[in-house]
Short mmCIF file of C-alpha atoms in Angstrom, two decimals:
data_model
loop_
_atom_site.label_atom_id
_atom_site.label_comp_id
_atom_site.label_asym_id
_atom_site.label_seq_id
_atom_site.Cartn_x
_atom_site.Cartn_y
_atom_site.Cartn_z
CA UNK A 10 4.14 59.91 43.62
CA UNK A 11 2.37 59.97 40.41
CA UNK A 12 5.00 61.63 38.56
CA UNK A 13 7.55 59.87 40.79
CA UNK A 14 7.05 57.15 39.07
CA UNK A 15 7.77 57.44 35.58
CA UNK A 16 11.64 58.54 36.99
CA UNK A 17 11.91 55.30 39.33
CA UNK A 18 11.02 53.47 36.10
CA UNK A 19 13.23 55.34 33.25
CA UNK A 20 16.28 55.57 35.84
CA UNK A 21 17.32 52.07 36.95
CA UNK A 22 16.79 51.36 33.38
CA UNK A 23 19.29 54.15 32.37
CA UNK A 24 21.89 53.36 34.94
CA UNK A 25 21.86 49.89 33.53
CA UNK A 26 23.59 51.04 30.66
CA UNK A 27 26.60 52.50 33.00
CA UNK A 28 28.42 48.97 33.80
CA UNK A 29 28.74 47.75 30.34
CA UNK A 30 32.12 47.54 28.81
CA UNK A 31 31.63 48.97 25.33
CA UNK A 32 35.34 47.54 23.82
CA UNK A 33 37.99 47.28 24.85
CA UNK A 34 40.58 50.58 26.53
CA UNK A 35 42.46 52.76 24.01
CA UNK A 36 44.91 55.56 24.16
CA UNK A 37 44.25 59.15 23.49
CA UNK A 38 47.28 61.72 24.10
CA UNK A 39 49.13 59.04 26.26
CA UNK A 40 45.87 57.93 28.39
CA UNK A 41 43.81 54.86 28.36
CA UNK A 42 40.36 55.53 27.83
CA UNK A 43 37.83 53.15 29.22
CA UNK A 44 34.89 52.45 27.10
CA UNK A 45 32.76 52.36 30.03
CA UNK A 46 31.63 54.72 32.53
CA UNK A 47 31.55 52.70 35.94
CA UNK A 48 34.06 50.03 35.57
CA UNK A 49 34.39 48.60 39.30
CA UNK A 50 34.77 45.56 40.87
CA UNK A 51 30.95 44.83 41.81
CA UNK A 52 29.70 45.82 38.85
CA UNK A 53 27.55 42.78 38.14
CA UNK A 54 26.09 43.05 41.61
CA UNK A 55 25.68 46.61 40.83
CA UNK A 56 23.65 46.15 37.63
CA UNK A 57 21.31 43.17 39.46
CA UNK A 58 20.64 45.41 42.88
CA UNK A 59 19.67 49.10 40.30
CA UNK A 60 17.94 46.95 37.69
CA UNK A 61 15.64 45.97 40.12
CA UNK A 62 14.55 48.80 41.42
CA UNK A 63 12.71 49.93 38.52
CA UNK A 64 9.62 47.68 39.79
CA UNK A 65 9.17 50.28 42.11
CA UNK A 66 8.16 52.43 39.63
CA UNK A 67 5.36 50.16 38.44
CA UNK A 68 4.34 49.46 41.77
CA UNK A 69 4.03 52.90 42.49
CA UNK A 70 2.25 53.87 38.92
CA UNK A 71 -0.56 51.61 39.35
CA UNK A 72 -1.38 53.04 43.35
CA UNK A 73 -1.12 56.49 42.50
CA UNK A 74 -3.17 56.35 39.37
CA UNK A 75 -6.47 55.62 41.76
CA UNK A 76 -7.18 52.62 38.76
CA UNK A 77 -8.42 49.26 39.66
CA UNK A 78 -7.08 48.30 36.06
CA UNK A 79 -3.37 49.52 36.95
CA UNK A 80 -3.03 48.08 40.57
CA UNK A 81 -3.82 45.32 39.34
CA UNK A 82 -1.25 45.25 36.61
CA UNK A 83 1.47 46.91 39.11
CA UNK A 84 0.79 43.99 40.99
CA UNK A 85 1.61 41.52 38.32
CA UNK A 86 4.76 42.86 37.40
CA UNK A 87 5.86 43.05 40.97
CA UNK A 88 5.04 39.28 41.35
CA UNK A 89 6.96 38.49 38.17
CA UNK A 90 10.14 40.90 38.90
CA UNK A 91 10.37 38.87 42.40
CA UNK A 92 10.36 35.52 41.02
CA UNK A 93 12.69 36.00 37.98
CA UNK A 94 14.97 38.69 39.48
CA UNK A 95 15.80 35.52 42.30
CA UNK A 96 16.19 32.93 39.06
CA UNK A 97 18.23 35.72 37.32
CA UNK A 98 20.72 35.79 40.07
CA UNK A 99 21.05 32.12 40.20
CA UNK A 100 21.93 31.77 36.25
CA UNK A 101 24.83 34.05 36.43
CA UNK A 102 26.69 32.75 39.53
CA UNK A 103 27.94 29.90 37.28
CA UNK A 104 29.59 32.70 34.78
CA UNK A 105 31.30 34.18 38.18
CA UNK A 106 32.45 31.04 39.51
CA UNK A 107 34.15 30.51 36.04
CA UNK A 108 35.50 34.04 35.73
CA UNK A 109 36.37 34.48 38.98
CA UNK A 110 34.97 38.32 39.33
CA UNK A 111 32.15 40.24 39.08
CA UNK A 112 33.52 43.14 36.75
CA UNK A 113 32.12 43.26 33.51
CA UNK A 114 35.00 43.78 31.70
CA UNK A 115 37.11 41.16 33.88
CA UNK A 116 34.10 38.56 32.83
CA UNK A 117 35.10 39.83 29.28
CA UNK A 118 38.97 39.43 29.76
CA UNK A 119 38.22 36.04 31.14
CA UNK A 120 36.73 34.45 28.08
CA UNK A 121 39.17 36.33 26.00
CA UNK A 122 42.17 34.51 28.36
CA UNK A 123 40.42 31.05 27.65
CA UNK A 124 39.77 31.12 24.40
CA UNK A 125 36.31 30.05 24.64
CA UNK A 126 32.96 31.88 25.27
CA UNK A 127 31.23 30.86 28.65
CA UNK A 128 27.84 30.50 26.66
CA UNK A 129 29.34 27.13 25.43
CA UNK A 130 30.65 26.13 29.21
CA UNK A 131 27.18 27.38 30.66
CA UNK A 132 24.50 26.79 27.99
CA UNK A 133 21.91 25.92 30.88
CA UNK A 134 22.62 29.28 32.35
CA UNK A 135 21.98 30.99 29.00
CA UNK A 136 18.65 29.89 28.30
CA UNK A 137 17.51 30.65 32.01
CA UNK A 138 19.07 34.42 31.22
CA UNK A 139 17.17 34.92 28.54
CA UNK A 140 14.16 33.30 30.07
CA UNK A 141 14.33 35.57 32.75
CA UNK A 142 15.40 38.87 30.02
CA UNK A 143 11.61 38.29 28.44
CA UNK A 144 10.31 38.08 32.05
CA UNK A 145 12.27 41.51 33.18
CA UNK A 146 11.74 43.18 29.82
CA UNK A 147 7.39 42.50 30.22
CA UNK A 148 7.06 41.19 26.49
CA UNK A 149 5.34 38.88 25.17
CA UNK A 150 4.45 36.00 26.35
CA UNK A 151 5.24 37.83 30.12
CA UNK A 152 3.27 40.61 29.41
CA UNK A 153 0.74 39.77 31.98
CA UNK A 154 0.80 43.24 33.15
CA UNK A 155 -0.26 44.72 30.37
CA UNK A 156 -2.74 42.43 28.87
CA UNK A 157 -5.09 44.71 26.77
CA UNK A 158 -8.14 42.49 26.98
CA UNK A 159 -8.09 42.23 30.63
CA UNK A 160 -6.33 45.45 32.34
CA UNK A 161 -6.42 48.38 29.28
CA UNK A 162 -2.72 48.30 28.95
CA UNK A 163 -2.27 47.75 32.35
CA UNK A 164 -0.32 50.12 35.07
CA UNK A 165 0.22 52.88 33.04
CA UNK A 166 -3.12 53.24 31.71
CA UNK A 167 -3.59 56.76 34.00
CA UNK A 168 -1.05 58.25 31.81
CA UNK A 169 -1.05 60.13 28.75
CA UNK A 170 1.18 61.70 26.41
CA UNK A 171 4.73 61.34 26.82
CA UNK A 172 4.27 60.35 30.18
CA UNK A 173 2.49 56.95 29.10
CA UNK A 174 5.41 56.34 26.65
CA UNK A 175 8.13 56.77 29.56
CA UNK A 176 7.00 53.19 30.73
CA UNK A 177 7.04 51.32 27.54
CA UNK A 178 10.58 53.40 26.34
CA UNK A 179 12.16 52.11 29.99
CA UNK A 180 10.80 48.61 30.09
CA UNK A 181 10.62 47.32 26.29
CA UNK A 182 13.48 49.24 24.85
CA UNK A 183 16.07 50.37 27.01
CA UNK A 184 15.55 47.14 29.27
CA UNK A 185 15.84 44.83 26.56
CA UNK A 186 18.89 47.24 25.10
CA UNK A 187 20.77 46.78 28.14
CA UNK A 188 19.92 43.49 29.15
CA UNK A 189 20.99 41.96 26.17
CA UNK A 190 24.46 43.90 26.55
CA UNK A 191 25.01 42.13 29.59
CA UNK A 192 24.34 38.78 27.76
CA UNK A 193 26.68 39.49 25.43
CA UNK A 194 29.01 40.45 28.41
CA UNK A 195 28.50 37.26 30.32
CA UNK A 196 27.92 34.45 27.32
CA UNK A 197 29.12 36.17 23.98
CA UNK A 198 32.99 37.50 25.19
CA UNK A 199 31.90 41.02 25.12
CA UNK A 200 34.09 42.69 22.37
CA UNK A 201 36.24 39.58 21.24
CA UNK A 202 35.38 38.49 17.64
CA UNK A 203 37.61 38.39 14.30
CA UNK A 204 39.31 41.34 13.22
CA UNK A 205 37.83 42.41 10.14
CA UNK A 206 37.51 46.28 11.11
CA UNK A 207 40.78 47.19 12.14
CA UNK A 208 40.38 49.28 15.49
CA UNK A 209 36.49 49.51 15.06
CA UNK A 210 36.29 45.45 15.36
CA UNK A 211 35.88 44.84 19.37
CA UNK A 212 33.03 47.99 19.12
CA UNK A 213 31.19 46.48 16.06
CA UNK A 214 31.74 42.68 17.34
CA UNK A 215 29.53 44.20 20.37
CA UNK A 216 27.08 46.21 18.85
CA UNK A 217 26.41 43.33 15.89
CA UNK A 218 26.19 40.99 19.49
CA UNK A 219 23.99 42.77 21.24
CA UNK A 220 21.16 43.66 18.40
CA UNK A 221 20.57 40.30 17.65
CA UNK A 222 19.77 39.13 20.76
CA UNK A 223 17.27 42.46 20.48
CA UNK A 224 16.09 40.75 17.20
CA UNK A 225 15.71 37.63 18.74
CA UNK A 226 13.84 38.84 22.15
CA UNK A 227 11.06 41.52 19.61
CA UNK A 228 10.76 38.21 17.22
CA UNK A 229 10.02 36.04 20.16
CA UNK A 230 7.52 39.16 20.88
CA UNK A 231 5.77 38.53 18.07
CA UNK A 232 5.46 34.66 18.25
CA UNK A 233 4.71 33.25 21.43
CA UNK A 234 1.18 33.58 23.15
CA UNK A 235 1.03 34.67 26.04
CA UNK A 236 1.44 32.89 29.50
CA UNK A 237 -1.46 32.54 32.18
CA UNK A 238 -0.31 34.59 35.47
CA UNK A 239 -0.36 31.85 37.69
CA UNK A 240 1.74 29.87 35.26
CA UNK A 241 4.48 32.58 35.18
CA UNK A 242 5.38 32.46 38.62
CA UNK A 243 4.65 28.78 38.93
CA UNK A 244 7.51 28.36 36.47
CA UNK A 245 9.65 30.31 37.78
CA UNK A 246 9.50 28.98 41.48
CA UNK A 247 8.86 25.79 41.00
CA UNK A 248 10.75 24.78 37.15
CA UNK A 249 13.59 27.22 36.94
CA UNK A 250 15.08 28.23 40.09
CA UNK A 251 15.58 24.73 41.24
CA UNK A 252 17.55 23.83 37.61
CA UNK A 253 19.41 27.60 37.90
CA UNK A 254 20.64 26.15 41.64
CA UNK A 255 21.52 22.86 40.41
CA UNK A 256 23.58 24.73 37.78
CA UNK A 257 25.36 26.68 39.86
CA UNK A 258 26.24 23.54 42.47
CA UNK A 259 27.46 21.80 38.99
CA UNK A 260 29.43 24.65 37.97
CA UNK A 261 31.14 25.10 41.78
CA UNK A 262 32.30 21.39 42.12
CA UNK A 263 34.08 20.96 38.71
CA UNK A 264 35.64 24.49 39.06
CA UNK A 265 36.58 23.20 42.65
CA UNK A 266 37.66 19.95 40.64
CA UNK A 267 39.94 21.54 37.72
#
């Protein structure tokens, strides 16, 4: 289980990476090429349920290292994954309602049709996302799991080597990586952007897209204090899932309207 651990935490984090429509297809000898290697119909759904099994991981980690310090922290990130993963759902239903799928790339195609990104039709839903992205990713100010003054670093502090690096590479980098991918997928219209590159546009458009909401998420990192642990889940159950549900009613009624 010990070792165990550091795969159930590096490969939900991996797979993330799997649903998200690099650009746009393109032809190579006569066939279409899909920049994307599981492009199916849930694959929203299918990001949300492997994304969230990497707490599992953690969980693990912290009871098989035999550490007071790293149960402890296992058991904060479990408490924060269950609250935000619940207020993460509830911020992109409104982008589903309004694109009428849960495929990545149809989401994409959507805002492309319309002519207008869906960040500036759900702006609400946006700032819970990335709310919720700091929460998932465990930086600062959610890095209650890790907090060096009170747990050592937390669940991984058992490990050593490469093995204690596993944790930080899945959660803080590849996390944050893919997370902010989606963003770009659900708010930012994926690939669509001017054409300034020729072919290479919708790939750069994404890339450009996606590492600066990186930026934005390590500069926040290196701001913000951080949060008390009974304020972290306070906010989420008691602040944000109530406005992310309130969004989403919004959202149904004036697609159900127009």
């Amino acid at each position: 289980v010990y070792y165990m651990a550091i795969i159930m935490a590096l490969v939900p984090s991996i797979l993330l990476l799997a649903v998200i429509p690099w650009g746009p297809s393109f032809m190579v000898n006569g066939k279409y090429i899909e920049p994307i290697i599981a492009d199916v119909n849930i694959a929203l759904l299918l990001a949300f349920a492997v994304g969230s099994l990497s707490v599992y991981g953690t969980i693990f980690s912290g009871w098989a290292s035999n550490s007071k310090y790293a149960f402890i922290g296992s058991l904060r990130k479990a408490a924060v994954v269950i609250a935000y993963e619940v207020v993460l759902g509830f911020s992109v239903l409104g982008v589903i309602l309004l694109a009428g799928t849960l495929s990545t790339v149809g989401i994409v195609e959507a805002q492309i049709q319309k002519g207008v990104w869906f960040i500036f039709y759900q702006p609400v839903a946006f700032i819970l996302y990335l709310y919720c992205m700091l929460a998932e990713s465990g930086r600062v100010p959610f890095d209650i799991q890790e907090a060096e003054a009170e747990l050592v670093t937390g669940y991984n502090v058992e490990y050593g080597g490469m093995k204690f690096g596993a944790f930080p590479l899945a959660e803080w980098y590849i996390n944050v990586i893919a997370l902010s991918a989606i963003a770009v997928v659900l708010f930012f219209g994926g690939w669509d952007g001017p054409k300034i590159l020729g072919p290479l546009s919708p790939y750069f458009w994404f890339v450009a897209k996606t590492f600066a909401l990186v930026f934005f998420t390590i500069w926040l990192h290196w701001t913000l204090p951080r949060f008390q642990a009974k304020d972290i889940t306070e906010i989420a159950w008691k602040i944000l899932l109530p406005i992310a549900i309130l969004n989403v009613i919004i959202t149904a009624v004036v697609v159900y309207i127009v």
